[in-house]
C-alpha positions as a Markdown table, in Angstrom:
| # | Residue | x | y | z |
|---|---|---|---|---|
| 1 | Met | -0.1 | 0.0 | -0.1 |
| 2 | Arg | 2.6 | 2.4 | 0.9 |
| 3 | Ser | 4.5 | 1.6 | -2.8 |
| 4 | Arg | 1.2 | 2.7 | -4.3 |
| 5 | Val | 1.0 | 5.6 | -2.3 |
| 6 | Arg | 4.7 | 6.6 | -3.0 |
| 7 | Arg | 3.9 | 6.2 | -6.7 |
| 8 | Val | 1.1 | 8.4 | -6.9 |
| 9 | Ala | 3.0 | 11.3 | -4.9 |
| 10 | Ala | 6.1 | 10.9 | -7.2 |
| 11 | Val | 3.7 | 10.7 | -10.6 |
| 12 | Leu | 1.9 | 13.7 | -9.3 |
| 13 | Gly | 5.1 | 15.4 | -8.3 |
| 14 | Arg | 6.8 | 14.9 | -11.4 |
| 15 | Arg | 3.7 | 16.2 | -13.6 |
| 16 | Trp | 3.4 | 19.4 | -11.4 |
| 17 | Ala | 6.7 | 20.2 | -11.6 |
| 18 | Gly | 7.3 | 20.1 | -15.4 |
| 19 | Ala | 4.2 | 22.1 | -15.5 |
| 20 | Ala | 5.4 | 25.1 | -13.1 |
| 21 | Val | 8.9 | 24.8 | -15.8 |
| 22 | Arg | 6.6 | 25.3 | -18.7 |
| 23 | Ser | 4.8 | 28.0 | -16.6 |
| 24 | Arg | 7.7 | 30.1 | -16.0 |
| 25 | Phe | 6.9 | 29.4 | -12.2 |
| 26 | Gly | 4.2 | 31.1 | -12.0 |
| 27 | Leu | 5.1 | 34.1 | -14.0 |
| 28 | Ser | 2.8 | 33.0 | -17.4 |
| 29 | Pro | -0.6 | 34.5 | -17.4 |
| 30 | Ala | -3.1 | 33.2 | -15.0 |
| 31 | Ala | -5.2 | 31.3 | -17.7 |
| 32 | Arg | -2.0 | 29.5 | -19.6 |
| 33 | Arg | -0.8 | 28.9 | -15.5 |
| 34 | Arg | -4.4 | 27.0 | -15.0 |
| 35 | Ala | -4.7 | 25.2 | -18.1 |
| 36 | Thr | -0.8 | 23.9 | -18.0 |
| 37 | Phe | -1.3 | 22.3 | -14.4 |
| 38 | Ala | -4.8 | 21.2 | -15.7 |
| 39 | Arg | -3.3 | 19.2 | -18.6 |
| 40 | Ala | -0.5 | 17.7 | -16.0 |
| 41 | Thr | -2.8 | 16.8 | -13.8 |
| 42 | Arg | -4.5 | 14.7 | -16.4 |
| 43 | Glu | -1.7 | 13.2 | -17.8 |
| 44 | Ala | -0.9 | 11.9 | -14.4 |
| 45 | Phe | -4.2 | 10.7 | -14.2 |
| 46 | Glu | -3.4 | 8.4 | -17.4 |
| 47 | Glu | -0.4 | 7.1 | -16.0 |
| 48 | Leu | -1.7 | 6.1 | -12.6 |
| 49 | Gly | -4.1 | 3.9 | -14.3 |
| 50 | Pro | -7.9 | 2.8 | -14.5 |
| 51 | Thr | -8.9 | 4.0 | -11.0 |
| 52 | Phe | -7.5 | 7.4 | -11.3 |
| 53 | Val | -9.2 | 7.6 | -14.8 |
| 54 | Lys | -12.5 | 6.9 | -12.9 |
| 55 | Leu | -11.6 | 9.9 | -10.8 |
| 56 | Gly | -10.7 | 12.2 | -13.6 |
| 57 | Gln | -14.1 | 11.5 | -15.1 |
| 58 | Leu | -15.6 | 12.3 | -11.9 |
| 59 | Val | -13.7 | 15.6 | -11.8 |
| 60 | Ser | -15.1 | 16.4 | -15.4 |
| 61 | Val | -18.3 | 16.5 | -14.2 |
| 62 | Arg | -18.4 | 18.9 | -11.2 |
| 63 | Pro | -17.8 | 22.4 | -12.8 |
| 64 | Asp | -19.1 | 23.4 | -9.3 |
| 65 | Val | -16.3 | 22.1 | -7.2 |
| 66 | Phe | -13.4 | 22.3 | -9.9 |
| 67 | Ala | -11.4 | 24.7 | -12.1 |
| 68 | Pro | -13.2 | 25.1 | -16.0 |
| 69 | Glu | -9.6 | 24.4 | -17.2 |
| 70 | Leu | -9.5 | 21.3 | -15.1 |
| 71 | Val | -12.9 | 20.5 | -15.8 |
| 72 | Phe | -12.5 | 20.6 | -19.8 |
| 73 | Glu | -9.0 | 19.1 | -19.4 |
| 74 | Met | -10.3 | 15.7 | -17.8 |
| 75 | Glu | -12.8 | 15.0 | -20.7 |
| 76 | Arg | -9.6 | 14.1 | -23.0 |
| 77 | Leu | -9.0 | 10.8 | -20.6 |
| 78 | Gln | -8.5 | 7.9 | -22.4 |
| 79 | Asp | -10.2 | 5.0 | -20.8 |
| 80 | Arg | -8.5 | 2.2 | -23.1 |
| 81 | Val | -6.7 | -0.6 | -21.2 |
| 82 | Ala | -5.0 | -3.9 | -22.8 |
| 83 | Pro | -7.7 | -6.3 | -23.4 |
| 84 | Leu | -8.3 | -9.3 | -21.1 |
| 85 | Pro | -7.3 | -13.0 | -21.7 |
| 86 | Ala | -10.9 | -14.5 | -23.2 |
| 87 | Ala | -10.6 | -17.2 | -20.5 |
| 88 | Arg | -11.3 | -14.8 | -18.0 |
| 89 | Val | -14.3 | -13.4 | -19.7 |
| 90 | Arg | -15.6 | -16.7 | -20.0 |
| 91 | Glu | -14.8 | -17.7 | -16.6 |
| 92 | Thr | -17.2 | -14.6 | -15.5 |
| 93 | Ile | -20.1 | -15.6 | -17.9 |
| 94 | Arg | -19.9 | -19.2 | -16.6 |
| 95 | Arg | -20.2 | -17.6 | -12.9 |
| 96 | Glu | -23.4 | -15.5 | -13.9 |
| 97 | Phe | -25.1 | -17.9 | -15.9 |
| 98 | Gly | -23.7 | -21.5 | -14.8 |
| 99 | Arg | -23.4 | -22.2 | -18.5 |
| 100 | Glu | -20.7 | -22.0 | -21.3 |
| 101 | Pro | -21.0 | -18.8 | -23.7 |
| 102 | Glu | -22.0 | -21.2 | -26.5 |
| 103 | Ala | -24.8 | -22.1 | -24.3 |
| 104 | Leu | -26.4 | -18.8 | -24.2 |
| 105 | Phe | -25.5 | -17.6 | -27.4 |
| 106 | Ala | -25.5 | -19.1 | -30.9 |
| 107 | Thr | -22.0 | -17.3 | -31.8 |
| 108 | Phe | -19.2 | -15.7 | -29.1 |
| 109 | Ser | -16.4 | -14.2 | -30.3 |
| 110 | Asp | -13.1 | -14.3 | -28.0 |
| 111 | Glu | -12.0 | -11.1 | -30.0 |
| 112 | Pro | -12.9 | -8.2 | -27.7 |
| 113 | Leu | -14.8 | -5.4 | -29.6 |
| 114 | Ala | -13.4 | -2.7 | -26.8 |
| 115 | Ser | -11.6 | -3.3 | -23.7 |
| 116 | Ala | -11.9 | -0.6 | -20.5 |
| 117 | Ser | -10.8 | -0.2 | -17.3 |
| 118 | Ile | -13.9 | -1.9 | -15.6 |
| 119 | Ala | -15.2 | -3.6 | -18.6 |
| 120 | Gln | -14.8 | -5.8 | -21.7 |
| 121 | Val | -17.2 | -6.0 | -24.6 |
| 122 | His | -17.3 | -9.1 | -26.8 |
| 123 | Pro | -19.7 | -9.9 | -29.7 |
| 124 | Ala | -21.8 | -12.3 | -30.1 |
| 125 | Thr | -25.4 | -13.2 | -32.1 |
| 126 | Leu | -28.7 | -14.5 | -30.1 |
| 127 | Arg | -29.5 | -18.0 | -30.5 |
| 128 | Glu | -33.1 | -17.4 | -29.7 |
| 129 | Ala | -35.5 | -14.1 | -30.5 |
| 130 | Tyr | -36.0 | -12.0 | -27.7 |
| 131 | Arg | -38.9 | -9.3 | -26.8 |
| 132 | Pro | -37.2 | -6.5 | -25.3 |
| 133 | Val | -38.9 | -4.2 | -22.2 |
| 134 | Phe | -39.4 | -1.9 | -25.2 |
| 135 | Gly | -38.9 | -1.7 | -28.9 |
| 136 | Glu | -39.4 | -4.3 | -31.8 |
| 137 | Glu | -38.4 | -8.1 | -31.2 |
| 138 | Leu | -34.7 | -8.9 | -32.0 |
| 139 | Pro | -34.6 | -12.0 | -34.0 |
| 140 | Ala | -32.7 | -15.2 | -33.7 |
| 141 | Gly | -29.0 | -14.5 | -35.3 |
| 142 | Ala | -29.2 | -10.8 | -34.3 |
| 143 | Glu | -25.8 | -9.3 | -33.2 |
| 144 | Val | -25.2 | -8.3 | -29.5 |
| 145 | Ala | -22.4 | -6.9 | -27.6 |
| 146 | Val | -21.9 | -8.5 | -24.4 |
| 147 | Lys | -20.3 | -6.0 | -21.8 |
| 148 | Val | -18.3 | -8.0 | -19.3 |
| 149 | Val | -17.0 | -6.8 | -15.8 |
| 150 | Arg | -13.6 | -7.6 | -15.7 |
| 151 | Pro | -12.8 | -10.3 | -12.8 |
| 152 | Gly | -11.3 | -8.6 | -9.7 |
| 153 | Ala | -12.4 | -4.9 | -10.7 |
| 154 | Ala | -14.6 | -4.7 | -7.9 |
| 155 | Glu | -11.6 | -6.0 | -5.1 |
| 156 | Cys | -8.8 | -3.6 | -7.1 |
| 157 | Ile | -11.2 | -0.5 | -6.6 |
| 158 | Glu | -11.7 | -1.1 | -3.0 |
| 159 | Asp | -8.2 | -1.4 | -2.5 |
| 160 | Asp | -7.2 | 2.2 | -4.5 |
| 161 | Leu | -10.3 | 3.4 | -2.5 |
| 162 | Arg | -8.8 | 2.6 | 0.7 |
| 163 | Asn | -5.8 | 4.1 | -0.2 |
| 164 | Leu | -7.6 | 7.3 | -1.5 |
| 165 | Arg | -9.6 | 7.6 | 1.9 |
| 166 | Arg | -6.4 | 7.8 | 4.1 |
| 167 | Leu | -5.3 | 10.3 | 1.2 |
| 168 | Thr | -8.0 | 12.5 | 1.5 |
| 169 | Ala | -8.4 | 12.4 | 5.6 |
| 170 | Ala | -4.7 | 13.6 | 5.5 |
| 171 | Leu | -6.0 | 16.2 | 3.1 |
| 172 | Ala | -9.1 | 16.8 | 4.6 |
| 173 | Arg | -7.0 | 18.7 | 7.7 |
| 174 | Ser | -5.1 | 20.5 | 5.2 |
| 175 | Pro | -6.4 | 24.7 | 3.5 |
| 176 | Val | -7.8 | 22.8 | 0.7 |
| 177 | Gly | -9.6 | 20.4 | 2.5 |
| 178 | Arg | -11.6 | 23.0 | 4.3 |
| 179 | Arg | -12.4 | 24.8 | 1.5 |
| 180 | Val | -13.6 | 21.5 | -0.6 |
| 181 | Asp | -15.1 | 18.6 | 1.0 |
| 182 | Val | -12.8 | 16.1 | -0.2 |
| 183 | Glu | -14.2 | 13.1 | 2.2 |
| 184 | Gly | -17.6 | 13.9 | 0.4 |
| 185 | Leu | -16.3 | 13.6 | -3.2 |
| 186 | Leu | -14.3 | 10.9 | -2.5 |
| 187 | Glu | -17.5 | 8.9 | -1.6 |
| 188 | Glu | -19.4 | 10.0 | -4.3 |
| 189 | Phe | -16.9 | 8.5 | -6.6 |
| 190 | Ala | -17.2 | 5.4 | -4.6 |
| 191 | Ala | -20.7 | 5.1 | -5.2 |
| 192 | Ser | -20.4 | 6.0 | -8.7 |
| 193 | Leu | -18.1 | 3.4 | -9.1 |
| 194 | Gly | -20.4 | 0.4 | -7.1 |
| 195 | Arg | -23.1 | 1.7 | -9.7 |
| 196 | Glu | -21.0 | 1.4 | -12.7 |
| 197 | Val | -19.8 | -2.7 | -11.7 |
| 198 | Asp | -23.4 | -3.3 | -11.6 |
| 199 | Leu | -24.5 | -3.4 | -15.3 |
| 200 | Arg | -27.9 | -3.7 | -14.1 |
| 201 | Asn | -27.9 | -0.2 | -13.1 |
| 202 | Glu | -26.7 | 1.0 | -17.0 |
| 203 | Ala | -29.7 | -1.7 | -18.6 |
| 204 | Arg | -32.4 | -0.1 | -16.6 |
| 205 | Val | -31.5 | 3.6 | -17.7 |
| 206 | Ala | -31.1 | 2.6 | -21.4 |
| 207 | Asp | -34.4 | 1.0 | -21.1 |
| 208 | Arg | -35.9 | 3.9 | -20.1 |
| 209 | Phe | -34.0 | 6.4 | -22.8 |
| 210 | Ala | -35.7 | 4.4 | -24.8 |
| 211 | Phe | -39.6 | 4.5 | -23.7 |
| 212 | Asp | -38.6 | 8.2 | -23.3 |
| 213 | Phe | -37.8 | 8.7 | -26.8 |
| 214 | Arg | -40.2 | 6.4 | -28.4 |
| 215 | Asp | -41.8 | 8.9 | -30.6 |
| 216 | Asp | -38.8 | 9.8 | -31.9 |
| 217 | Pro | -37.2 | 8.4 | -35.1 |
| 218 | Val | -33.9 | 9.9 | -35.0 |
| 219 | Ala | -32.9 | 9.0 | -31.4 |
| 220 | Phe | -32.2 | 5.4 | -30.9 |
| 221 | Cys | -30.5 | 3.7 | -27.8 |
| 222 | Pro | -29.7 | -0.3 | -28.1 |
| 223 | Arg | -32.1 | -2.8 | -26.6 |
| 224 | Val | -31.3 | -4.8 | -23.6 |
| 225 | Val | -31.6 | -8.8 | -23.5 |
| 226 | Trp | -32.6 | -9.3 | -20.0 |
| 227 | Thr | -32.2 | -12.6 | -20.0 |
| 228 | Arg | -28.6 | -12.3 | -21.0 |
| 229 | Thr | -28.0 | -9.4 | -18.4 |
| 230 | Thr | -26.6 | -9.9 | -15.0 |
| 231 | Arg | -25.2 | -7.9 | -12.2 |
| 232 | Arg | -21.7 | -8.7 | -13.6 |
| 233 | Val | -22.8 | -8.8 | -17.9 |
| 234 | Leu | -24.7 | -6.8 | -20.2 |
| 235 | Thr | -26.2 | -7.7 | -23.5 |
| 236 | Met | -27.3 | -4.8 | -25.6 |
| 237 | Glu | -28.5 | -4.9 | -29.5 |
| 238 | Tyr | -25.0 | -4.4 | -31.6 |
| 239 | Val | -25.1 | -1.1 | -33.3 |
| 240 | Arg | -22.9 | 0.1 | -36.6 |
| 241 | Gly | -22.1 | 3.2 | -36.9 |
| 242 | Trp | -19.8 | 6.1 | -37.2 |
| 243 | Arg | -18.1 | 7.4 | -34.2 |
| 244 | Leu | -18.3 | 11.2 | -34.0 |
| 245 | Ser | -14.8 | 11.1 | -34.8 |
| 246 | Glu | -15.3 | 9.2 | -38.0 |
| 247 | Leu | -18.0 | 11.8 | -39.5 |
| 248 | Asp | -16.0 | 12.7 | -42.6 |
| 249 | Asp | -16.6 | 9.3 | -43.6 |
| 250 | Ala | -20.1 | 9.8 | -43.3 |
| 251 | Val | -20.6 | 13.1 | -45.1 |
| 252 | Arg | -19.3 | 11.3 | -47.5 |
| 253 | Ala | -22.1 | 8.9 | -47.7 |
| 254 | Gly | -24.5 | 11.8 | -47.7 |
| 255 | Val | -25.5 | 12.3 | -44.2 |
| 256 | Glu | -26.9 | 15.7 | -43.8 |
| 257 | Gly | -25.1 | 17.0 | -40.8 |
| 258 | Tyr | -26.7 | 20.5 | -39.9 |
| 259 | Arg | -30.4 | 18.5 | -39.3 |
| 260 | Leu | -28.2 | 16.0 | -37.4 |
| 261 | Ala | -26.9 | 18.3 | -34.8 |
| 262 | Leu | -30.1 | 20.4 | -34.7 |
| 263 | His | -31.8 | 17.2 | -33.5 |
| 264 | Gly | -29.1 | 16.3 | -31.2 |
| 265 | Ala | -29.0 | 19.2 | -29.8 |
| 266 | Glu | -33.2 | 19.2 | -29.3 |
| 267 | Val | -32.6 | 15.5 | -27.9 |
| 268 | Phe | -30.8 | 16.8 | -24.9 |
| 269 | Met | -33.6 | 19.8 | -24.4 |
| 270 | Arg | -36.1 | 17.4 | -24.9 |
| 271 | Gln | -34.8 | 15.5 | -21.9 |
| 272 | Val | -33.9 | 18.3 | -19.5 |
| 273 | Leu | -36.9 | 20.7 | -20.2 |
| 274 | Val | -39.5 | 17.8 | -20.8 |
| 275 | Gln | -38.4 | 14.2 | -19.4 |
| 276 | Gly | -36.2 | 15.6 | -16.0 |
| 277 | Arg | -33.4 | 13.0 | -17.1 |
| 278 | Phe | -30.6 | 13.6 | -19.1 |
| 279 | His | -27.3 | 11.6 | -20.2 |
| 280 | Ala | -24.6 | 14.0 | -18.1 |
| 281 | Asp | -21.4 | 12.0 | -20.0 |
| 282 | Leu | -22.1 | 12.8 | -23.7 |
| 283 | His | -19.0 | 12.5 | -25.1 |
| 284 | Pro | -17.9 | 11.5 | -28.5 |
| 285 | Ala | -17.1 | 8.3 | -27.5 |
| 286 | Asn | -20.8 | 7.5 | -26.2 |
| 287 | Leu | -22.3 | 8.6 | -29.6 |
| 288 | Leu | -22.7 | 6.8 | -33.0 |
| 289 | Leu | -24.5 | 8.0 | -36.1 |
| 290 | Thr | -26.1 | 4.9 | -37.7 |
| 291 | Pro | -26.1 | 4.3 | -41.4 |
| 292 | Asp | -29.9 | 4.9 | -41.6 |
| 293 | Glu | -29.4 | 8.8 | -40.4 |
| 294 | Arg | -30.0 | 7.8 | -36.7 |
| 295 | Ile | -27.7 | 8.8 | -33.6 |
| 296 | Ala | -27.1 | 6.5 | -31.0 |
| 297 | Tyr | -27.1 | 7.0 | -27.3 |
| 298 | Leu | -24.6 | 4.3 | -25.4 |
| 299 | Asp | -23.6 | 4.0 | -21.7 |
| 300 | Phe | -25.8 | 5.8 | -19.3 |
| 301 | Gly | -23.4 | 5.6 | -16.7 |
| 302 | Ile | -24.0 | 9.4 | -15.2 |
| 303 | Val | -27.5 | 10.6 | -15.5 |
| 304 | Gly | -28.8 | 13.8 | -14.2 |
| 305 | Glu | -32.2 | 14.7 | -12.9 |
| 306 | Leu | -34.7 | 17.6 | -12.6 |
| 307 | Ala | -37.5 | 17.7 | -10.6 |
| 308 | Pro | -40.3 | 19.5 | -12.8 |
| 309 | Val | -40.4 | 23.1 | -11.1 |
| 310 | Gln | -36.3 | 23.2 | -11.5 |
| 311 | Arg | -37.2 | 22.3 | -15.3 |
| 312 | Ala | -39.1 | 25.4 | -15.4 |
| 313 | His | -36.3 | 26.9 | -13.6 |
| 314 | Val | -33.9 | 26.2 | -16.0 |
| 315 | Ala | -36.1 | 27.1 | -18.9 |
| 316 | Gln | -36.3 | 30.6 | -17.4 |
| 317 | Val | -32.7 | 30.4 | -17.3 |
| 318 | Leu | -31.9 | 29.5 | -20.7 |
| 319 | Leu | -34.5 | 32.0 | -22.1 |
| 320 | Ala | -32.7 | 34.9 | -20.1 |
| 321 | Thr | -29.7 | 33.5 | -21.5 |
| 322 | Val | -30.5 | 33.5 | -24.9 |
| 323 | Tyr | -31.3 | 37.1 | -24.7 |
| 324 | Gly | -28.6 | 38.1 | -23.0 |
| 325 | Asp | -30.6 | 39.3 | -19.4 |
| 326 | Ala | -28.3 | 38.8 | -16.8 |
| 327 | Glu | -30.1 | 39.8 | -14.1 |
| 328 | Arg | -33.2 | 37.3 | -15.0 |
| 329 | Ala | -30.6 | 34.7 | -15.5 |
| 330 | Leu | -29.0 | 35.3 | -11.9 |
| 331 | Arg | -32.6 | 35.8 | -10.9 |
| 332 | Tyr | -33.6 | 32.3 | -11.8 |
| 333 | Ser | -30.5 | 30.6 | -11.1 |
| 334 | Ala | -31.0 | 31.4 | -7.5 |
| 335 | Glu | -34.2 | 29.5 | -7.5 |
| 336 | Leu | -31.8 | 26.3 | -8.8 |
| 337 | Gly | -29.5 | 27.2 | -5.3 |
| 338 | Leu | -27.1 | 29.5 | -7.2 |
| 339 | Val | -27.3 | 32.1 | -4.9 |
| 340 | Val | -25.3 | 35.3 | -5.1 |
| 341 | Pro | -24.8 | 37.5 | -2.1 |
| 342 | Glu | -27.0 | 40.7 | -2.0 |
| 343 | Glu | -23.7 | 43.0 | -1.4 |
| 344 | Ile | -21.7 | 41.4 | -4.4 |
| 345 | Gly | -25.1 | 41.3 | -6.4 |
| 346 | Ala | -24.2 | 44.5 | -8.9 |
| 347 | Arg | -20.7 | 43.2 | -9.8 |
| 348 | Val | -21.5 | 39.6 | -10.5 |
| 349 | Arg | -24.2 | 41.1 | -12.8 |
| 350 | Glu | -22.3 | 43.5 | -14.7 |
| 351 | Arg | -19.5 | 40.9 | -15.3 |
| 352 | Val | -21.9 | 38.1 | -16.4 |
| 353 | Ala | -23.5 | 40.9 | -19.0 |
| 354 | Ala | -20.7 | 41.6 | -20.1 |
| 355 | Leu | -19.6 | 38.0 | -20.6 |
| 356 | Met | -23.1 | 37.3 | -22.2 |
| 357 | Ala | -22.4 | 40.1 | -24.8 |
| 358 | Arg | -18.6 | 38.9 | -25.6 |
| 359 | Thr | -19.5 | 35.3 | -25.7 |
| 360 | Leu | -23.2 | 34.7 | -27.2 |
| 361 | Lys | -24.2 | 38.1 | -29.0 |
| 362 | Arg | -21.4 | 36.3 | -31.9 |
| 363 | Glu | -22.4 | 34.1 | -34.9 |
| 364 | Pro | -23.0 | 31.2 | -33.5 |
| 365 | Ala | -22.8 | 31.9 | -29.9 |
| 366 | Asp | -20.0 | 30.5 | -27.8 |
| 367 | Val | -21.8 | 28.4 | -25.2 |
| 368 | Lys | -18.4 | 26.9 | -23.8 |
| 369 | Gly | -16.9 | 30.0 | -23.6 |
| 370 | Phe | -19.5 | 31.4 | -21.7 |
| 371 | Ala | -19.7 | 28.7 | -19.6 |
| 372 | Thr | -16.3 | 28.7 | -18.6 |
| 373 | Gly | -16.2 | 32.1 | -17.6 |
| 374 | Phe | -19.5 | 32.0 | -15.9 |
| 375 | Leu | -18.0 | 29.4 | -13.6 |
| 376 | Ser | -14.8 | 31.6 | -13.2 |
| 377 | Ile | -16.6 | 34.8 | -12.0 |
| 378 | Met | -18.6 | 32.6 | -9.7 |
| 379 | Ser | -15.5 | 31.1 | -8.1 |
| 380 | Arg | -13.8 | 34.3 | -8.2 |
| 381 | His | -16.4 | 35.7 | -5.7 |
| 382 | Gly | -16.9 | 32.5 | -3.3 |
| 383 | Val | -20.2 | 31.8 | -4.9 |
| 384 | Arg | -21.2 | 28.2 | -4.2 |
| 385 | Ile | -22.4 | 26.3 | -7.4 |
| 386 | Pro | -24.8 | 23.7 | -6.5 |
| 387 | Arg | -23.8 | 19.9 | -7.9 |
| 388 | Gly | -27.0 | 19.9 | -10.2 |
| 389 | Phe | -26.6 | 23.1 | -11.6 |
| 390 | Gly | -22.9 | 22.3 | -12.8 |
| 391 | Leu | -23.8 | 19.1 | -14.1 |
| 392 | Leu | -26.0 | 21.0 | -16.3 |
| 393 | Val | -23.9 | 23.3 | -17.6 |
| 394 | Lys | -21.4 | 20.9 | -18.0 |
| 395 | Ala | -23.4 | 18.7 | -19.8 |
| 396 | Leu | -24.6 | 21.7 | -21.9 |
| 397 | Val | -21.5 | 22.5 | -22.9 |
| 398 | Thr | -20.6 | 18.8 | -24.1 |
| 399 | Val | -23.9 | 18.9 | -26.1 |
| 400 | Glu | -22.5 | 21.7 | -28.2 |
| 401 | Gly | -19.1 | 20.4 | -28.7 |
| 402 | Cys | -20.8 | 16.9 | -30.0 |
| 403 | Ser | -23.4 | 19.1 | -32.2 |
| 404 | Arg | -20.5 | 21.1 | -33.7 |
| 405 | Leu | -18.5 | 17.6 | -34.6 |
| 406 | Phe | -21.8 | 17.3 | -37.1 |
| 407 | Tyr | -22.3 | 20.9 | -37.7 |
| 408 | Pro | -19.4 | 23.4 | -37.2 |
| 409 | Asp | -21.8 | 26.5 | -36.9 |
| 410 | Ile | -24.6 | 25.1 | -35.0 |
| 411 | Asp | -26.3 | 27.6 | -32.3 |
| 412 | Ile | -27.3 | 25.3 | -29.7 |
| 413 | Leu | -29.2 | 28.1 | -27.7 |
| 414 | Arg | -30.9 | 29.0 | -30.5 |
| 415 | Ala | -32.1 | 25.3 | -30.8 |
| 416 | Ala | -33.0 | 25.7 | -27.0 |
| 417 | Lys | -35.1 | 28.5 | -27.7 |
| 418 | Pro | -38.3 | 26.8 | -28.7 |
| 419 | Phe | -38.6 | 24.1 | -26.2 |
| 420 | Ala | -37.8 | 26.8 | -23.2 |
| 421 | Thr | -40.4 | 29.0 | -24.7 |
| 422 | Arg | -42.9 | 26.3 | -24.3 |
| 423 | Leu | -42.6 | 24.9 | -21.5 |
| 424 | Val | -42.5 | 28.7 | -19.6 |
| 425 | Ala | -46.0 | 29.2 | -21.5 |
| 426 | Glu | -47.3 | 25.9 | -20.3 |
| 427 | Ala | -46.0 | 26.7 | -16.3 |
| 428 | Leu | -47.7 | 30.4 | -17.1 |
| 429 | Leu | -51.2 | 28.8 | -18.2 |
| 430 | Asp | -51.1 | 25.9 | -15.6 |
| 431 | Pro | -54.8 | 25.8 | -14.4 |
| 432 | Ala | -53.6 | 26.0 | -10.6 |
| 433 | Arg | -51.1 | 28.5 | -10.9 |
| 434 | Leu | -53.7 | 30.9 | -13.0 |
| 435 | Ala | -56.5 | 30.2 | -10.0 |
| 436 | Glu | -53.8 | 31.2 | -7.5 |
| 437 | Arg | -52.7 | 34.1 | -9.7 |
| 438 | Thr | -56.4 | 35.8 | -11.0 |
| 439 | Pro | -57.5 | 37.0 | -7.4 |
| 440 | His | -53.9 | 39.1 | -7.0 |
| 441 | Ala | -54.5 | 40.2 | -10.6 |
| 442 | Leu | -57.9 | 41.5 | -10.6 |
| 443 | Arg | -57.1 | 42.9 | -7.1 |
| 444 | Ala | -54.8 | 45.0 | -8.8 |
| 445 | Ala | -57.0 | 46.0 | -11.7 |
| 446 | Val | -59.4 | 47.3 | -9.7 |
| 447 | Arg | -57.1 | 49.3 | -7.9 |
| 448 | Glu | -55.6 | 50.8 | -10.8 |
| 449 | Leu | -59.4 | 51.6 | -12.0 |
| 450 | Leu | -60.2 | 53.3 | -8.8 |
| 451 | Ser | -56.7 | 55.1 | -8.1 |
């Protein structure tokens, strides 16, 4: 254990020392200095292996805690490792089902499709037809992807967590620990990993997404084969398509980028503003463009949720942002837990308004630039950003990035406008709200007439 702790300290120390040299020992401009250290931290996490890769992925969805430069640098972490021997994968399948893979599937390939730190994916075909929870029947012989948790992954994670708990206990007593709840963050990380090694969680969320978008011919989620799914094995329909890094091939095949970019942005807005559940880890590796021009959504490991009243406030914040109204945006942000103290309210509003003018008035709007600047303003003024708010901002920026891979000039805020407008209108016309507000409106009208 001590040797592992020493290695962690040595890798971080070496990377940060290099960053100090590159940033001229703090003499570089602040933005460049922060970006240099963020890059060094990301490289250290890659070098330290799977647990730190997963830790970096958690950092990448917490802009409410970490600096924007670090958050967006951690997006680039690659979770690819050397494949396991097929015998180990077969052993897990035998333990979960009590049968050989060939008894469960018509075919099963020992050659993996992908190999990551927690699980490995193998191609197979169904032995018999399967009726999924939602969607059309998968016929016998249908191609499926079998995701298998690496043997010992849970135990390895537990060992690393024990080491990290010792480190964070020491860190909690430092000035950093008094500013950030590092022990709470670690427990959140542990819970996230616990959910990830139980593949039934991912299967349930995928089924829910398929149901929510059952009327959408473009948004698509692979069907889950529950009879071949357990805690450690997940079997889903196999999807062929282009990754977002291969879109040049798709365009050459005749795919219309603008329509898909717009649709992808609308799917996100519908998740946030209508369903109240959104895919919060939507990086390019989790999206595929299929040859029949559908967008396939994969890997529902991190999901954000919003109550109906929160959705209405998010809609108001989005509309205020679209129209560049800083005061209104901050007023409704307060309803979501982002409260700017009164004594600094005017200064913060002024800076947010200037940021809006600089980033959102251009064509197309620079949502990532606005989000990064907004979070920096809040951080500089000591305004706490609630987790749900930060996750939403991060997800919006990621969707903008993915949409621009389809079509570089897409304006995601304009795509949000119809959904936000409709939700606000529905809230205003809600019978309960009208019944509550009508007497006040009548009294105000009478006072006006008699004055």
